[in-house]
CSV table of C-alpha atoms in Angstrom, one decimal:
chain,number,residue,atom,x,y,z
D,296,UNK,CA,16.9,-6.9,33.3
D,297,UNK,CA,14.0,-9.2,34.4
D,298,UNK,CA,11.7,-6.0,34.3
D,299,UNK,CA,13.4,-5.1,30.8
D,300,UNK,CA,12.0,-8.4,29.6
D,301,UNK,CA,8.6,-8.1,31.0
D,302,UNK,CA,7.7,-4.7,30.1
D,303,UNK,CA,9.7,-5.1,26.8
D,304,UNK,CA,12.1,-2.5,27.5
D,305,UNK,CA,14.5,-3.2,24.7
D,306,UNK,CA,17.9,-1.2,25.6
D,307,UNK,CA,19.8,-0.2,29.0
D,308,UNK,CA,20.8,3.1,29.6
D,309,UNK,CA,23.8,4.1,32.8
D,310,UNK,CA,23.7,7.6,33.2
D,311,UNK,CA,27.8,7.6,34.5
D,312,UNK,CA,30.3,5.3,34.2
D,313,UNK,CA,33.5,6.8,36.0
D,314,UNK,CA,33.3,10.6,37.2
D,315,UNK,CA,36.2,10.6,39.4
D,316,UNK,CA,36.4,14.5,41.0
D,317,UNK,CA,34.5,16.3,43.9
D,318,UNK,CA,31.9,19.0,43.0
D,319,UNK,CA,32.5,22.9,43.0
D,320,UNK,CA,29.7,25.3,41.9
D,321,UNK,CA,28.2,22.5,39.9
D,322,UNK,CA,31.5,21.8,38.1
D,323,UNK,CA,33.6,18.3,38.0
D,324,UNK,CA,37.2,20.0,38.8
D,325,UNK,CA,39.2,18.5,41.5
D,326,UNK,CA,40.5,15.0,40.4
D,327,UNK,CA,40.0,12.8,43.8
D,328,UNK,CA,41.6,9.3,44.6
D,329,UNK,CA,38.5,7.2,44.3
D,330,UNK,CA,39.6,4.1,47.4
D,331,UNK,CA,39.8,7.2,49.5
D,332,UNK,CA,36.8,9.4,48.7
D,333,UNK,CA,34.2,7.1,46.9
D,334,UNK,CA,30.7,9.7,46.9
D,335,UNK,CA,29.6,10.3,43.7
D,336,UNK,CA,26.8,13.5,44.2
D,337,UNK,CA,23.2,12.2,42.2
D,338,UNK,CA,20.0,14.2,42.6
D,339,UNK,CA,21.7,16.7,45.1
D,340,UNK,CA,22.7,13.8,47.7
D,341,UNK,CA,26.3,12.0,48.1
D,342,UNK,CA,25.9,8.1,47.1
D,343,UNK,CA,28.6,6.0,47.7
D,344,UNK,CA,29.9,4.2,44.6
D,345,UNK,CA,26.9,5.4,42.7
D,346,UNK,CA,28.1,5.5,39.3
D,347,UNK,CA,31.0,3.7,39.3
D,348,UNK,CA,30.9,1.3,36.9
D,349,UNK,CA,34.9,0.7,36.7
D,350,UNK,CA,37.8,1.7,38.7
D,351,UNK,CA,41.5,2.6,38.6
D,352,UNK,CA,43.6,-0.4,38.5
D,353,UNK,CA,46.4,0.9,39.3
D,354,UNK,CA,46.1,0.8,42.9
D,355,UNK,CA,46.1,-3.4,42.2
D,356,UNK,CA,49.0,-3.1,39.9
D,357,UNK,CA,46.6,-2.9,36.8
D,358,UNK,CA,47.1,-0.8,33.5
D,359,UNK,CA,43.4,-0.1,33.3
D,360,UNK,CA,40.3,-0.3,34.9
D,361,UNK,CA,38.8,-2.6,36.4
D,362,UNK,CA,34.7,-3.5,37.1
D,363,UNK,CA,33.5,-2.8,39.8
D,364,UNK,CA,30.5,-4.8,41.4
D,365,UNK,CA,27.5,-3.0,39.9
D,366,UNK,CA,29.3,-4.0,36.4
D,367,UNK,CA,29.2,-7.5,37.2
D,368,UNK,CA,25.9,-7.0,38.3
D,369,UNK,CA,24.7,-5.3,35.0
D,370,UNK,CA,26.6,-7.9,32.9
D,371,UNK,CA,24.6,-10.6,35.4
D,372,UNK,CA,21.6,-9.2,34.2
D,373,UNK,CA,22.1,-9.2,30.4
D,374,UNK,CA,23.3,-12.7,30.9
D,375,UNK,CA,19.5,-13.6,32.9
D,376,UNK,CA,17.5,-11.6,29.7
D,377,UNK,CA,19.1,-13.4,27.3
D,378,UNK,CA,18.0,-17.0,29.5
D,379,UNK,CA,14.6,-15.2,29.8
D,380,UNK,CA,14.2,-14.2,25.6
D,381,UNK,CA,15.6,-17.8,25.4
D,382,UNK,CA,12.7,-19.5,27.1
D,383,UNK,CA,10.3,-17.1,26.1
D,384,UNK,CA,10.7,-18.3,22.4
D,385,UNK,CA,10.4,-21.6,23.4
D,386,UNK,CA,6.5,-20.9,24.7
D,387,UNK,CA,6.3,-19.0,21.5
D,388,UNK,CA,7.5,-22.6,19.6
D,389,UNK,CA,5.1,-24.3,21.4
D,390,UNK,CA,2.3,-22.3,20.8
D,391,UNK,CA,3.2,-22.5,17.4
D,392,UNK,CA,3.0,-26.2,17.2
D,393,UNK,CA,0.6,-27.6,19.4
D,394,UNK,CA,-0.6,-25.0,21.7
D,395,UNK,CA,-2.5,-22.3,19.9
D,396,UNK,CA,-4.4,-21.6,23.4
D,397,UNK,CA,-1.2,-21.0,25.2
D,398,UNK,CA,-0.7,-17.2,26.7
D,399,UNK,CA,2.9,-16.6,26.2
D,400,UNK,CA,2.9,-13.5,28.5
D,401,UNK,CA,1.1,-15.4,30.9
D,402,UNK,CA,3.6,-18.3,31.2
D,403,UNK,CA,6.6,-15.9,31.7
D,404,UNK,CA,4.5,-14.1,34.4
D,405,UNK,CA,4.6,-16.6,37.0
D,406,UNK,CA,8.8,-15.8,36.6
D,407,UNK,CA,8.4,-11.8,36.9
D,408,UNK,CA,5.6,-12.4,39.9
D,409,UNK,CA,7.7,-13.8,42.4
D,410,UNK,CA,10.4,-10.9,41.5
D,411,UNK,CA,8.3,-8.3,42.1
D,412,UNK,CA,5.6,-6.6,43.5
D,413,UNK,CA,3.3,-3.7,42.9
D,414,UNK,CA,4.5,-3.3,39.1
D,415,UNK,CA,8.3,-1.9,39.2
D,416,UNK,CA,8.9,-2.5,42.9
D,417,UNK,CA,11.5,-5.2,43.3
D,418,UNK,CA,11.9,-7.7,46.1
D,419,UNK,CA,15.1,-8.1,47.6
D,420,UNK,CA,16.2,-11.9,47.8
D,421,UNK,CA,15.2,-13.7,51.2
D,422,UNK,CA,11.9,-11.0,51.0
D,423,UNK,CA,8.5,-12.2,50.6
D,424,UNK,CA,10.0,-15.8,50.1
D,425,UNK,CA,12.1,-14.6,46.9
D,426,UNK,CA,14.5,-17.0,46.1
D,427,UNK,CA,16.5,-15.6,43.5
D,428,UNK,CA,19.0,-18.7,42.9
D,429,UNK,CA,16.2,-21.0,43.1
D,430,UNK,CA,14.4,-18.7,40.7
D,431,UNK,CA,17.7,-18.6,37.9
D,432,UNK,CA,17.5,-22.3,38.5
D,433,UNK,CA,14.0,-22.3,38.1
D,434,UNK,CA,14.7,-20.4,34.6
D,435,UNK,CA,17.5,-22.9,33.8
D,436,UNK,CA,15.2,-25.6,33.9
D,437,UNK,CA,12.2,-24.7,32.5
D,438,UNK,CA,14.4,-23.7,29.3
D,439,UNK,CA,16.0,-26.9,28.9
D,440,UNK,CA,13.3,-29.3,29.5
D,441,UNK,CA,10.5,-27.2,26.8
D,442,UNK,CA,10.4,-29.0,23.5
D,443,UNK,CA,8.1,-29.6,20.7
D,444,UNK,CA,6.8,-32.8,22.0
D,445,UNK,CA,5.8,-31.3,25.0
D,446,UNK,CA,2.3,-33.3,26.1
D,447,UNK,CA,1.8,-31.2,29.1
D,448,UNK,CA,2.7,-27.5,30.2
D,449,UNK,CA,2.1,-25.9,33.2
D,450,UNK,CA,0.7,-22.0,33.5
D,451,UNK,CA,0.3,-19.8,35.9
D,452,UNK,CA,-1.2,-20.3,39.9
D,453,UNK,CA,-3.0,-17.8,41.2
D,454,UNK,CA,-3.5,-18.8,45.6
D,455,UNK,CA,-6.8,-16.8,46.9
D,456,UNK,CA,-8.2,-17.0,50.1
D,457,UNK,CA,-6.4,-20.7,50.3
D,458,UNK,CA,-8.0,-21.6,47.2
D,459,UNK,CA,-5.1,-22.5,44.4
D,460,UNK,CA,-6.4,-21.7,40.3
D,461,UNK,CA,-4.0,-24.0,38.5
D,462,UNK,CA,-3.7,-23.4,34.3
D,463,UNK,CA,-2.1,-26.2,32.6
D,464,UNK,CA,-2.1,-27.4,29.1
D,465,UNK,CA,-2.6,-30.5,27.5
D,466,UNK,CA,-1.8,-31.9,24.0
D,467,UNK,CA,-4.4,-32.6,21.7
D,468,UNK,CA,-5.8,-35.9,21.6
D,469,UNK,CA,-4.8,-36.6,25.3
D,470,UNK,CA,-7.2,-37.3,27.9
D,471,UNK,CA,-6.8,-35.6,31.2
D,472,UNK,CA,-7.9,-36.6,34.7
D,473,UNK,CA,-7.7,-35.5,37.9
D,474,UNK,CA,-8.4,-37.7,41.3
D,475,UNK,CA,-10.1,-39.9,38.5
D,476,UNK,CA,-12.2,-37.5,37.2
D,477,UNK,CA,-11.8,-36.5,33.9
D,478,UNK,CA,-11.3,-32.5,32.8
D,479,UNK,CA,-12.8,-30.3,30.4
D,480,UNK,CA,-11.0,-28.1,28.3
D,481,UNK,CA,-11.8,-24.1,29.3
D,482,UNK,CA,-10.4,-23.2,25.9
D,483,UNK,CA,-8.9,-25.3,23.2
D,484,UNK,CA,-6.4,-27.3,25.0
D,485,UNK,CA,-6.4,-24.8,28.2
D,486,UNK,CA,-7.5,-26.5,31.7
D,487,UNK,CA,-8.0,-24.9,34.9
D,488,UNK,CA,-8.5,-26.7,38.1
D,489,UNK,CA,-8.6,-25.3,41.7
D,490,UNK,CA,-7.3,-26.7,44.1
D,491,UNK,CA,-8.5,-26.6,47.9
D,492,UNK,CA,-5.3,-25.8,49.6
D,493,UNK,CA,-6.4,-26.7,53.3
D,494,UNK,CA,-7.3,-30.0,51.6
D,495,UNK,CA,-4.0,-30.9,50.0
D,496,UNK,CA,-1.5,-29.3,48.6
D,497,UNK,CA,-0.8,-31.9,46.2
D,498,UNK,CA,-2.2,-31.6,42.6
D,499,UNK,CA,-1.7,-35.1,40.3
D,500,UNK,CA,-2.5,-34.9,36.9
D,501,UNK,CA,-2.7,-37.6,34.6
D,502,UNK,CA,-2.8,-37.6,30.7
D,503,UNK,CA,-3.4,-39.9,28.1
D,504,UNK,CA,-4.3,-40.8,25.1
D,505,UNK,CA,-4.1,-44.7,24.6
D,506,UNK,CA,-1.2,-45.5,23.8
D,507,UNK,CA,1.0,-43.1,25.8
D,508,UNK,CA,0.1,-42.2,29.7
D,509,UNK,CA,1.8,-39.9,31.7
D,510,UNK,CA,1.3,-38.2,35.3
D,511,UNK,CA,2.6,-35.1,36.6
């Protein structure tokens, strides 16, 4: 659902939800008890649990089915695309009200990037330092702390050859400095700074605009 969001993939499509028989001559004929025989055949190869979206609760004393994990998973997902449109119209609120210069697409990428790699390809969590509870957390965050009144919003990092390209944002009619020297805008109220990494790996910015200061 994370991929849904950023190639704008509106709908979700499960090709089989509960084909519980063996194949014969390309047929579904022979019912099968699914705790004891759990292959479901896809693309001409036996996949365990493939397709299974709910089970038979009888077995558990249940009049009905019951989900099965990749259900939870899917429902999991929804539940992460609806936190993901969430924040997203929050950059779009901003952008409408103070940040004309702000990328949208740009400040959701820096969620998708760590999720994946090479377009569609997917980490798994724990590879390539994918932390995918710190990530949700991450999310949760982000959504709750983005208002109108924002005076500062961090973009996107791109690290190159230990060289880190910080884009951040700043409210207009705030100064901003860096180490004491003071930033230009690249664009509107767009900054960039980089940042050498075998230097330090500490980036302070600090904003204001005479009556209010802040530093991040």
């Amino acid at each position: 659902s994370w991929l849904q969001m950023k190639y704008n993939i509106g709908g979700n499509l499960y090709w089989g939800a509960a084909g519980y028989a063996t194949e014969d001559e390309k047929t579904f004929e022979y019912p099968v008890d699914v705790y004891e025989y759990p292959y479901m055949k896809s693309n001409g190869r036996f996949v365990g649990g493939d397709g299974y979206l709910a089970y038979p609760g009888a077995k558990y004393g249940i009049y009905g089915p019951i989900p099965s994990m990749r259900l939870m998973s899917v429902r999991d997902g929804l539940e992460d695309y609806e936190l993901l449109y969430a924040l997203k119209e929050k950059y779009a609120a901003l952008k409408e009200s103070a940040y004309a210069d702000l990328n949208v697409e740009d400040m959701m990428q820096r969620f998708y990037s760590s999720l994946s790699y090479r377009g569609t390809n997917m980490n798994l969590d724990g590879q390539n330092g994918l932390d995918f509870s710190a990530l949700r957390t991450e999310l949760v965050r982000s959504i709750m702390e983005i208002n109108d009144d924002c005076e500062f919003v961090i973009g996107s990092t791109s690290i190159e050859e230990n060289k880190a390209t910080v884009v951040y944002y700043a409210k207009e009619g705030y100064n901003v400095t860096i180490d004491g020297k003071k930033q230009t805008p690249v664009d509107g109220n767009k900054y960039e700074y980089t940042l050498d990494l075998s230097v330090s790996e500490n980036l302070v910015v600090k904003i204001e605009n005479g009556t209010k200061s802040y530093e991040y």
